[in-house]
XYZ file of C-alpha atoms in Angstrom:
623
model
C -26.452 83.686 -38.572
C -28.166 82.442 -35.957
C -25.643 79.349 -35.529
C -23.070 81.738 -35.580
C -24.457 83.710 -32.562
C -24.627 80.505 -30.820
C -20.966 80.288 -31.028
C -19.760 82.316 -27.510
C -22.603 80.666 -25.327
C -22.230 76.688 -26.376
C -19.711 74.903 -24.017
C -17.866 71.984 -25.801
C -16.281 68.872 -24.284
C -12.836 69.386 -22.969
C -10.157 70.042 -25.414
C -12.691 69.958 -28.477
C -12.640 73.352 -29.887
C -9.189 73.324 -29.087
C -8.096 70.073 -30.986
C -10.207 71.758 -34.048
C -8.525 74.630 -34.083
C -4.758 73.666 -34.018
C -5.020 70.896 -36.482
C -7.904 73.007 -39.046
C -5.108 76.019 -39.332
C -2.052 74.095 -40.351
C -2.621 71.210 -41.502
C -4.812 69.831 -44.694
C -7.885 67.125 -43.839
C -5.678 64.237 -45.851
C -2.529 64.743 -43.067
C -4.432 64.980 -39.975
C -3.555 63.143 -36.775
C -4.671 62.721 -33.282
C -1.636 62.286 -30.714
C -4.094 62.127 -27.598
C -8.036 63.351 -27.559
C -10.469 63.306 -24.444
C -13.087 60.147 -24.807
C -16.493 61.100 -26.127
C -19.178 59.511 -24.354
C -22.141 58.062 -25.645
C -24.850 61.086 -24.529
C -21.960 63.380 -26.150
C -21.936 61.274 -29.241
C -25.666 60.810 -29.514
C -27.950 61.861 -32.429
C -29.947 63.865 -30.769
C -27.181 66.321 -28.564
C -27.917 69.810 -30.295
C -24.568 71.269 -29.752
C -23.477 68.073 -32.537
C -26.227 69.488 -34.687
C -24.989 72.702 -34.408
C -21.539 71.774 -34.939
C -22.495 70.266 -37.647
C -24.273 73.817 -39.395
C -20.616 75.599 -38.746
C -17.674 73.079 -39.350
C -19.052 72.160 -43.144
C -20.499 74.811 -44.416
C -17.089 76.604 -43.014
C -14.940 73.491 -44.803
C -13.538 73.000 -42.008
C -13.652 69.271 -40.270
C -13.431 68.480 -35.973
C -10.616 66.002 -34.859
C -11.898 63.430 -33.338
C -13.374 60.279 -35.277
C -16.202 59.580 -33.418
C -17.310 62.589 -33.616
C -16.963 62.829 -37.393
C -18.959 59.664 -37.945
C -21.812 61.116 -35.502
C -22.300 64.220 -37.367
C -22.035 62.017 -40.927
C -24.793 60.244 -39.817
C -26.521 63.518 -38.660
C -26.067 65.529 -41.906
C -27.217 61.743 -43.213
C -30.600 62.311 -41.522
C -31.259 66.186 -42.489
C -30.236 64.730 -46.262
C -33.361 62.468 -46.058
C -35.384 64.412 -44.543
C -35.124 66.971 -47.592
C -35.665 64.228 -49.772
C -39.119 63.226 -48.121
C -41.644 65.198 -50.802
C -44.175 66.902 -49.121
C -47.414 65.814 -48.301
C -50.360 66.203 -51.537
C -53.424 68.199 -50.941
C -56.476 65.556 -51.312
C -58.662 68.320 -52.314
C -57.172 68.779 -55.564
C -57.404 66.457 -58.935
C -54.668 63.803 -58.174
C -52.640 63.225 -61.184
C -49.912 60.449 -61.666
C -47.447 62.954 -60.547
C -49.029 63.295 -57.212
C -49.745 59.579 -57.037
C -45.957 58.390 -57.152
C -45.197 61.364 -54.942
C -47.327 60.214 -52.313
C -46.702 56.393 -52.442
C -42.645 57.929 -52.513
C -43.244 59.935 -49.447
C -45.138 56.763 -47.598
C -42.543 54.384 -48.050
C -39.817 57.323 -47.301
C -41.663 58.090 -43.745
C -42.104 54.021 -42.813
C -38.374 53.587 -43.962
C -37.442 55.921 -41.290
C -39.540 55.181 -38.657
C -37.943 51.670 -38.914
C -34.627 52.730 -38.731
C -35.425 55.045 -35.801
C -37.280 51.768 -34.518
C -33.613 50.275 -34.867
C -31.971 52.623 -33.249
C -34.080 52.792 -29.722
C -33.910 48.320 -30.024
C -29.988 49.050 -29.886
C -30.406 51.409 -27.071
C -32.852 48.742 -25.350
C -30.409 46.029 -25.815
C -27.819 47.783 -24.156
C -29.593 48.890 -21.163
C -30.531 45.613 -20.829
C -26.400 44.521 -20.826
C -26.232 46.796 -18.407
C -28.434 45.490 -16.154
C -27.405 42.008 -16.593
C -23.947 43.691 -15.799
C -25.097 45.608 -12.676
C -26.827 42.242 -11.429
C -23.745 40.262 -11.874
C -21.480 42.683 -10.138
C -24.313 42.754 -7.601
C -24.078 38.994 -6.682
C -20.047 38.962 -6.990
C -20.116 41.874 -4.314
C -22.647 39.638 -1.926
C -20.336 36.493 -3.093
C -17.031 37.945 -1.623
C -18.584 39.579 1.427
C -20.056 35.504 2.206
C -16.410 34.343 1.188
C -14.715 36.740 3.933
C -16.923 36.223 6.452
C -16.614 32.364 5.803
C -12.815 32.813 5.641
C -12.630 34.466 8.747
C -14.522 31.784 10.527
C -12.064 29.479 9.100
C -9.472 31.728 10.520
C -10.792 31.310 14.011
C -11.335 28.047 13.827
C -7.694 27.633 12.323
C -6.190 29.228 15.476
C -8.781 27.177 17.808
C -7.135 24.127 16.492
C -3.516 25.087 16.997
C -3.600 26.152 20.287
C -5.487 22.605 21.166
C -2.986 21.077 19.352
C -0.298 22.984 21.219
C -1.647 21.905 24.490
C -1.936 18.554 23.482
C 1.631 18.588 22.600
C 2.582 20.269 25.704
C 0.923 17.931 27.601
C 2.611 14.706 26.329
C 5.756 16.360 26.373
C 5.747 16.967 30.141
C 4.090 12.971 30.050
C 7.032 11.901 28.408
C 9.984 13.850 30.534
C 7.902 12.244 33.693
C 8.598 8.581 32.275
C 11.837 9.480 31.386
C 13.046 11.157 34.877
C 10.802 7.943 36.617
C 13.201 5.598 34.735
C 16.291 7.790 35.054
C 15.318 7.449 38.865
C 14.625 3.583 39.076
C 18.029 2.802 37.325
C 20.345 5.259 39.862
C 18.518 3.369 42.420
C 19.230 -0.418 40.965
C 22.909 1.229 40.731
C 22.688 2.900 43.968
C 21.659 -0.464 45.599
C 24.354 -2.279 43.627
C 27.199 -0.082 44.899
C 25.955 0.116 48.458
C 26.133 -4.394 48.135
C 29.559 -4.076 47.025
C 30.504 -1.694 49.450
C 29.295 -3.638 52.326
C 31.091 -6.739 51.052
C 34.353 -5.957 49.835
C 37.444 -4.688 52.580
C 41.165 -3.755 52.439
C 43.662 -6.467 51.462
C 46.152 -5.167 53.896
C 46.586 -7.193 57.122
C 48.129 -7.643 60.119
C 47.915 -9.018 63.855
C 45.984 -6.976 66.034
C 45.912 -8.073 69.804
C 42.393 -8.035 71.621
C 41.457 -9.205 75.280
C 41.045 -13.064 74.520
C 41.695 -13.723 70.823
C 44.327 -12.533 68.195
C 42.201 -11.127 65.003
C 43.533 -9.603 61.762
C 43.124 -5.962 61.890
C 43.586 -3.217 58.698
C 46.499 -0.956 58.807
C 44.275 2.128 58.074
C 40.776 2.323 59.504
C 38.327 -0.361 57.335
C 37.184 1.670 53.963
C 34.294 1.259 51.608
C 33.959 0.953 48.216
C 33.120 3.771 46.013
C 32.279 4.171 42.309
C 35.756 6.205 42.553
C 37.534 2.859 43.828
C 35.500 0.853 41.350
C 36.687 2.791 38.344
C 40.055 2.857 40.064
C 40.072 -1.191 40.056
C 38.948 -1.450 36.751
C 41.435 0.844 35.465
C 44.199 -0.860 37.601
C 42.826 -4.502 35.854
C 44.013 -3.652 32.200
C 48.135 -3.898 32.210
C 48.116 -1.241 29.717
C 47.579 0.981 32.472
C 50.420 -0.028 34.215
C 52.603 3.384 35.196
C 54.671 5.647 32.818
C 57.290 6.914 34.855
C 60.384 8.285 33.697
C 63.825 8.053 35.775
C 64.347 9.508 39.271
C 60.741 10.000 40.160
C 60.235 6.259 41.213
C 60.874 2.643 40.738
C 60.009 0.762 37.467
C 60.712 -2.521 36.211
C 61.550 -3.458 32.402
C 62.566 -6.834 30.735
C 64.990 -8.473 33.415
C 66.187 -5.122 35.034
C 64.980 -3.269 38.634
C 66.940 -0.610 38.668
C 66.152 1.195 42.480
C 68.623 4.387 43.741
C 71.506 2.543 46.048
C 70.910 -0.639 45.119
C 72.810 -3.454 43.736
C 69.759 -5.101 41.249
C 71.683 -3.680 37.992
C 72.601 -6.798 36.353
C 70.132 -9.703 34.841
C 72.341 -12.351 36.958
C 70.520 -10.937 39.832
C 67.118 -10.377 38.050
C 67.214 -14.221 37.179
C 67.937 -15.198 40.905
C 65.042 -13.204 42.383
C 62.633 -14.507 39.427
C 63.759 -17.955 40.713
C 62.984 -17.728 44.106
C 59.696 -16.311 43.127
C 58.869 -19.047 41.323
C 59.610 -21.566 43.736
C 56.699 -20.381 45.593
C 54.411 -19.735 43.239
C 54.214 -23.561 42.945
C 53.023 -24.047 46.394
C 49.948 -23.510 47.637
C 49.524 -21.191 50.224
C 46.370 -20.690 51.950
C 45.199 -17.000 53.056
C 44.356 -16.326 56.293
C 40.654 -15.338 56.029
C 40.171 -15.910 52.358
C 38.982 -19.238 50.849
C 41.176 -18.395 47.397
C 44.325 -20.233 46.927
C 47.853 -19.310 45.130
C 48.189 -21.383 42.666
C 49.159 -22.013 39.064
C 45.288 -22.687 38.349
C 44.024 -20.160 40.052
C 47.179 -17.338 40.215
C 46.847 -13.933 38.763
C 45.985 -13.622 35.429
C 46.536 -10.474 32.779
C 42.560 -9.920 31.642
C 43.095 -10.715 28.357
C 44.761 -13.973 29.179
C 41.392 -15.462 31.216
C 40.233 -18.707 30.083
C 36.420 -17.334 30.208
C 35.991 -17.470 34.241
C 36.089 -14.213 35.711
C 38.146 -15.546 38.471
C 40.795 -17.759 37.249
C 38.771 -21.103 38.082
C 39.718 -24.180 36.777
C 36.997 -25.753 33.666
C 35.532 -28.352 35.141
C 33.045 -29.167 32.353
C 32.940 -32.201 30.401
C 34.779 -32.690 27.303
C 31.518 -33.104 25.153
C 30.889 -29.756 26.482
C 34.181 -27.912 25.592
C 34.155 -29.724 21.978
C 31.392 -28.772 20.933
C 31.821 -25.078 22.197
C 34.650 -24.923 20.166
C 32.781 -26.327 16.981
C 30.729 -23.626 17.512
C 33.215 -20.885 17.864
C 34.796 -19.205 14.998
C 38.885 -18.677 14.288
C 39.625 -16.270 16.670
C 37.884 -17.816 19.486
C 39.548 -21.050 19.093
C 43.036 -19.025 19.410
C 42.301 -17.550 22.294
C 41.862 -20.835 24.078
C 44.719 -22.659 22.766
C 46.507 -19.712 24.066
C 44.572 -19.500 27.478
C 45.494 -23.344 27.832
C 49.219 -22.513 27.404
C 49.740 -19.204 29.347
C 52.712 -18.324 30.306
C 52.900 -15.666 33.124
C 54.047 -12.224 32.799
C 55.261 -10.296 35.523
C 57.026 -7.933 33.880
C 55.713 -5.842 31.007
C 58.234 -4.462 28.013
C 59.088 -0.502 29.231
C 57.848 1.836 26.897
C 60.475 3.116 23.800
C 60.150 5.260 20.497
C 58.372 2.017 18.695
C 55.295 1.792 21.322
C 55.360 5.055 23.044
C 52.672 6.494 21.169
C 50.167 3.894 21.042
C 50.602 3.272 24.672
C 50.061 6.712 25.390
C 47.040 7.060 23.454
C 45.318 3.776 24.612
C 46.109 4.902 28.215
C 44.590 8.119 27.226
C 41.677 6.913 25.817
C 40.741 4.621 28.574
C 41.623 7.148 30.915
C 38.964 9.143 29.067
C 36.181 6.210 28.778
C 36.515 5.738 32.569
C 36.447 9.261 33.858
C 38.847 11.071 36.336
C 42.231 10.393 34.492
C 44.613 12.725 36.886
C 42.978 11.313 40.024
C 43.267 8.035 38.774
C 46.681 7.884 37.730
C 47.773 9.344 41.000
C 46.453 6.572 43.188
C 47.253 4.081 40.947
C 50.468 5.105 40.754
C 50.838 5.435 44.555
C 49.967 1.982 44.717
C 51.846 0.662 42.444
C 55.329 2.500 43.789
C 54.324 1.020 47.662
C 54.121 -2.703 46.359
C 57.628 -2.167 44.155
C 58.839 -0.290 47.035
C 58.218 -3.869 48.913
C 59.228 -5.870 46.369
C 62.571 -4.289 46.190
C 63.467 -4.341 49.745
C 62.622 -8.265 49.297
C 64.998 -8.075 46.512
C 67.807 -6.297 48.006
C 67.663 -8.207 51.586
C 67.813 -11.773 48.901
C 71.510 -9.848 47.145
C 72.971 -9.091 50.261
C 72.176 -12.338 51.913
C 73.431 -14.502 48.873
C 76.286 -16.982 49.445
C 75.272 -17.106 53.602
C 73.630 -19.525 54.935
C 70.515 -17.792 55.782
C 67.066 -20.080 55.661
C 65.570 -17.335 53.122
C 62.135 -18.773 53.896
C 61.932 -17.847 57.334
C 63.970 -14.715 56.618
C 61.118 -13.105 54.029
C 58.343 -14.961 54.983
C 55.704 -12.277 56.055
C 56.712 -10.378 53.100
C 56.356 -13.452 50.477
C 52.873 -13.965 52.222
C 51.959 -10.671 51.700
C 52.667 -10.276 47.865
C 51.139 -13.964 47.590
C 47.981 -12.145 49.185
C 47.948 -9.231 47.264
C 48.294 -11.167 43.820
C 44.930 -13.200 45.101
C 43.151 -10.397 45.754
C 43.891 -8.641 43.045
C 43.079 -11.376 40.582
C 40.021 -11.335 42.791
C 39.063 -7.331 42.625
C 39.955 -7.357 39.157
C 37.776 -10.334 38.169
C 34.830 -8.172 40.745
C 35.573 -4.986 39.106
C 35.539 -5.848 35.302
C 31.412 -7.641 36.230
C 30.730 -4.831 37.871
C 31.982 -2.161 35.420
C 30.127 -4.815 32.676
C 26.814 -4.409 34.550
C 27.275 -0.427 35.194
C 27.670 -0.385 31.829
C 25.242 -1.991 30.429
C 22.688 -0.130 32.705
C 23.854 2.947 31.465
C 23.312 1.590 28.067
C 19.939 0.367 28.777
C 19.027 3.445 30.005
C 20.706 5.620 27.148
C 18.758 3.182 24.818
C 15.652 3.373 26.189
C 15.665 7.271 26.218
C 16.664 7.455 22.905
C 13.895 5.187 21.666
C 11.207 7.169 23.737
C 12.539 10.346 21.905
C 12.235 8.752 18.646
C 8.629 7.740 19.576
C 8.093 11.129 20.419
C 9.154 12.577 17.591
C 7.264 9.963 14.878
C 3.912 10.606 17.239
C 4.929 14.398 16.478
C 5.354 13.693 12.780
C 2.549 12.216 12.291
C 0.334 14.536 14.058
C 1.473 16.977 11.914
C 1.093 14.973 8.811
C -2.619 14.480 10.046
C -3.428 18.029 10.581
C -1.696 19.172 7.249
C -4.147 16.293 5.383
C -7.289 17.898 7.206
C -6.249 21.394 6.757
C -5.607 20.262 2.556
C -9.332 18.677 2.667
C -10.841 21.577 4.305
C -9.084 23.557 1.694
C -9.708 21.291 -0.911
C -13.762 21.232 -0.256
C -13.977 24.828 0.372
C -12.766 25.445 -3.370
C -14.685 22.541 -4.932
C -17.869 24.304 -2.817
C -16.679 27.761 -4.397
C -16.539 26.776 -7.693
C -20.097 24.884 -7.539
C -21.810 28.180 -6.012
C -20.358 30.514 -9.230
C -21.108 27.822 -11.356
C -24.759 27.555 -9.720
C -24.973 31.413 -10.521
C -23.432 31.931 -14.006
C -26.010 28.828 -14.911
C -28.840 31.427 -13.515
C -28.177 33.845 -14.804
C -27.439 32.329 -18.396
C -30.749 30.744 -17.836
C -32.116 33.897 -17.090
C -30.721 36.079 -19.998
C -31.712 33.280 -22.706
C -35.327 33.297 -21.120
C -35.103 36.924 -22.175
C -33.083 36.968 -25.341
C -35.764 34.164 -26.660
C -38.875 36.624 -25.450
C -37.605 39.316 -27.309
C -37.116 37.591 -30.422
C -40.536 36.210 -30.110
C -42.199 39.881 -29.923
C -39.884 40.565 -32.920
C -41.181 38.421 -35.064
C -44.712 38.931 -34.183
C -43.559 42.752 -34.562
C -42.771 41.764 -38.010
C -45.559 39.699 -38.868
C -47.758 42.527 -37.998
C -46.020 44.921 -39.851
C -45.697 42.983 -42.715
C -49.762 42.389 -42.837
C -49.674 46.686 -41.798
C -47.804 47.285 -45.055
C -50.017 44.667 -47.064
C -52.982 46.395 -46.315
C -51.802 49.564 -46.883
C -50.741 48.391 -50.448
C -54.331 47.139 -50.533
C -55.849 50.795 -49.583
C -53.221 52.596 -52.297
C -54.530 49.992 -54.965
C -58.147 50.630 -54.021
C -57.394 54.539 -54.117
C -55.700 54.741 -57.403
C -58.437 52.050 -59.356
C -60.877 54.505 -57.552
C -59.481 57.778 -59.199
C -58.545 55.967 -62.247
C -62.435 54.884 -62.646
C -63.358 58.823 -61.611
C -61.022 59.708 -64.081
C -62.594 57.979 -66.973
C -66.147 59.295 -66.031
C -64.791 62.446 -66.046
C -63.592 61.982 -69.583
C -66.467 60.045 -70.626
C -68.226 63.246 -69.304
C -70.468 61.948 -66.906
C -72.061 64.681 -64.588
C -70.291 64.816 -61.523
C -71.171 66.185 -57.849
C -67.635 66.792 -57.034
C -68.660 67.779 -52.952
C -70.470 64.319 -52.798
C -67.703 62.451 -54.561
C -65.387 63.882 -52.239
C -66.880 63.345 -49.069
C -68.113 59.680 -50.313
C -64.176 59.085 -51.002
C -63.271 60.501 -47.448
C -65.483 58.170 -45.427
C -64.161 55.343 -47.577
C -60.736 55.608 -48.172
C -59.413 58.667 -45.601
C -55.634 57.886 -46.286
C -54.097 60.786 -44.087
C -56.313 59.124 -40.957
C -55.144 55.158 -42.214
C -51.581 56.674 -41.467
C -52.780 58.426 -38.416
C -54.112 54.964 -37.398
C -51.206 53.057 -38.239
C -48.983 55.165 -36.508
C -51.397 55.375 -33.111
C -50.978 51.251 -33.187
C -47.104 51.551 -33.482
C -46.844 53.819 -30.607
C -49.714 51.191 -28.681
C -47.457 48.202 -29.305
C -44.361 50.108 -28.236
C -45.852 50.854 -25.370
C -46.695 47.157 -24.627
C -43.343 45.988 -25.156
C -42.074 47.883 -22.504
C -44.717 47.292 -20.290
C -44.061 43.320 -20.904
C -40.312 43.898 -21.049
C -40.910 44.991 -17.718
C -42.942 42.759 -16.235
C -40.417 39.769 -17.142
C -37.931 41.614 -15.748
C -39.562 41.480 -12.534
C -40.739 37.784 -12.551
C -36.651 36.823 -13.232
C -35.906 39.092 -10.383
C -38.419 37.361 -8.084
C -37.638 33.952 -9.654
C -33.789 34.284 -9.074
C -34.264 36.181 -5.820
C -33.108 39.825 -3.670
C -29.865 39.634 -3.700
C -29.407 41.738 -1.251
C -30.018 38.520 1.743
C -33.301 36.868 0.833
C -31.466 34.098 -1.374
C -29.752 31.806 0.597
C -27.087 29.197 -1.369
C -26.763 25.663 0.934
C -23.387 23.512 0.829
C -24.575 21.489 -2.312
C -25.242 24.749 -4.226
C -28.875 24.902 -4.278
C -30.776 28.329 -3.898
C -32.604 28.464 -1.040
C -35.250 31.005 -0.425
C -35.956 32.629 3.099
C -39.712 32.411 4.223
């Protein structure tokens, strides 16, 4: 009744009462199940929690059974203990006759009450060895926590030192970047000035081909038509581009003079037929054979020396006869491959062309496309055709008026030699110098080029230089930053090892102390139980002997007997004794148990910043 009254005030863990009360109404003990119950912890699901012990007084003797499991096996094992407990008989009154009855009911009750004191014993070791988990637990989570707050603090300093490093680095690079644009804008520099300096020499030395008389005070000197002009890179491309016969003028019909295989065909004119082309070729060539000397000019007209197309040249720039020995020209030719030996067989036995094919459907397109193209390599194509073309229309302009004044003068008898002899001493002239210019242009253009070359070369092998110096920088820095890396994990992993090793060390030490005091526990309890065996047998061959006096009849003084037996064999204070010594050595296990717990704490260290770990992984104590 009292349990029952307990009922309204007891407060059980969440969802208990409730989980016993659905599934105890409809459903039998055999079919019960547990979708979801709230965890039970272990001061809940203890022995000694009296609202389990009271559970346990109203679910059986109601029938009825709770939900959960763990709290079925707790109150098992609590209805286990009340269970013994009845069994223990009670204790036997010394002052009455002991009988064999009484005897076994005592030595049943003694061995009853050590039995459970040992398993109560076992009980409070289990609870011992998992505080002592737990601490090993707590201490472990301890050092992690001081572990990761050294590992971001180290990290971060890493960090800084990280960013340090980069923005060095990014000076450095800045710094031999601007290094290297300064070399290349001092090189850039020295070659416009070599070119600079080689343009201004050809400037100063090269004049107009265009003469005539001009009359001073004392002396007749040749004089320019136009004012005296120098060279430019403009007329040295122009020269250059005028050098290559593939660039002689595309013109169609009506817009200006051209010549094509045997016909000059000029508006009012009579040059229509190749009779007439064949006449004027004639009397060309009748003075191509002499040898005319220019007026200021050391060059000669001649067939050695006369106006070749570039690609007919024998190797001289200028046309100049091969004076070398024939030792010399042998053995170049040994030397030379195929095509080389070609082009001098053909050099040897040129045959002049004054007149290129015109232009039809069958080489339209490739002329046009090489013109293009060179047009293109050389830079300024409209400006270039223009003045090339205006050049080339004022010498056919006077090369047709020779033409036509030789047709209408044919049959008379007209000395044709004085007649055109300014004008054949002009285009003998302007062949000269143009076999001249174009020799001068095509070195010149050679040597711009190549400068340009040199220079385009040399920048792009700085660059490259640049850029493997820049490679391998960075190949360098990713290698340190992989070793720092590499040595900050190997350091890592020694450190954890260094304290799992510890503490392992420290938790045997422990585990191996423990089991020491258990045996000796054991021992001693073992020689407890011996004598008490000892002290039963001595009781019972004690009453056995003052049970055959008795029957012998022997006068007895019970009181004295009695009181001699007390102060001999007192059994209830050997218990009390045994028991006091239990408690005593319980008491000294914790006090040891604690005292090695605090010599491993101030072997391993605080960890709370009195242990220090070095670089190698040794444990370093602060002073």
């Amino acid at each position: 009744m009292q349990a029952n009254q307990q009922i309204p005030n007891q407060q059980a863990p969440y969802r208990q009462l409730v989980s016993i009360a659905i599934q105890t109404d409809f459903r039998e003990t055999s079919i019960q199940t547990d979708p979801w119950t709230a965890p039970i912890d272990e001061t809940t699901a203890s022995l000694q929690n009296q609202k389990l012990r009271d559970l346990v007084d109203l679910t059986f003797q109601s029938g009825l059974l709770p939900a959960h499991q763990q709290t079925i096996n707790v109150i098992t094992k609590i209805q286990e203990e009340k269970e013994f407990d009845l069994k223990i008989p009670p204790p036997v009154d010394p002052t009455i006759e002991q009988t064999e009855k009484t005897r076994n009911q005592e030595k049943t009750r003694i061995q009853m009450l050590i039995q459970k004191d040992i398993q109560t014993w076992a009980l409070k070791e289990q609870e011992l060895a998992k505080q002592h988990a737990l601490r090993i637990k707590m201490l472990v989570d301890q050092l992690e926590e001081r572990e990761n707050a050294r590992t971001e603090l180290r990290d971060e300093l890493l960090d800084r030192l990280e960013v340090t490093k980069k923005e060095q680095l990014q000076l450095t690079q800045l710094k031999l970047t601007q290094r290297a644009v300064m070399e290349l804008k001092k090189t850039t520099h020295h070659l416009k000035t070599q070119i600079a300096d080689q343009l201004e020499f050809q400037d100063n030395n090269v004049v107009s081909d265009r003469l005539i008389q001009q009359k001073t005070v004392n002396t007749l000197l040749p004089r320019l038509t136009l004012p005296q002009q120098k060279t430019t890179k403009k007329i040295v491309k122009q020269s250059i581009y005028a050098a290559n016969p593939l660039n002689a003028p595309i013109l169609k019909p009506g817009e200006a003079p051209y010549r094509f295989a045997g016909v000059i065909r000029l508006a009012g004119t009579e040059l229509k037929t190749e009779e007439d082309f064949r006449e004027i070729l004639k009397f060309q060539q009748e003075f191509q054979v002499e040898q005319v000397k220019k007026l200021n000019c050391k060059y000669a007209v001649s067939k050695e020396n006369g106006y070749l197309p570039p690609r007919l040249l024998p190797g001289n720039l200028l046309g100049a006869p091969d004076t070398r020995p024939e030792w010399m020209k042998t053995k170049r030719v040994r030397k030379s491959d195929e095509l080389q030996q070609e082009k001098q067989k053909e050099a040897k036995n040129y045959v002049w062309k004054q007149f290129e094919n015109p232009p039809d459907v069958s080489n339209q397109a490739k002329s046009d496309a090489a013109l293009f193209i060179q047009n293109l390599i050389r830079g300024k194509y409209t400006q270039i055709i223009q003045e090339n073309g205006k050049n080339r229309r004022i010498g056919l302009v006077d090369e047709l008026r020779l033409a036509h004044i030789l047709v209408q003068t044919r049959g008379k008898d007209v000395n044709l030699q004085k007649l055109g002899q300014e004008r054949i001493q002009l285009i003998q002239q302007n062949i000269q110098n143009g076999m001249v210019m174009s020799g001068l242009s095509g070195f010149l253009g050679q040597t711009v080029d190549q400068i340009e070359k040199e220079r385009v070369r040399m920048q792009q092998v700085s660059r490259a230089q640049g850029i493997l110096q820049i490679a391998i920088r960075e190949r360098q820095r990713r290698e340190d930053l992989e070793q720092k890396t590499r040595s900050g994990e190997i350091l890592q992993r020694q450190r954890k090892d260094f304290v799992r090793q510890e503490i392992t060390q420290a938790h045997r030490e422990f585990v191996d102390m423990v089991i020491d005091q258990l045996n000796k526990q054991s021992l001693e309890e073992d020689a407890q139980q011996q004598a008490n065996d000892l002290a039963m047998r001595q009781v019972e061959a004690i009453v056995e002997l003052d049970y055959q006096k008795s029957v012998q009849g022997a006068p007895h003084n019970y009181q004295d007997q009695l009181a001699e037996y007390l102060n001999e064999f007192l059994l209830p204070e050997v218990d009390r004794q045994f028991q006091i010594m239990k408690v005593q050595k319980a008491e000294e296990k914790w006090i040891l148990t604690g005292e090695l717990a605090k010599a491993m704490a101030e072997k391993v260290g605080s960890y709370h910043g009195k242990a220090v770990i070095d670089e190698e992984g040794n444990l370093e104590t602060e002073a």
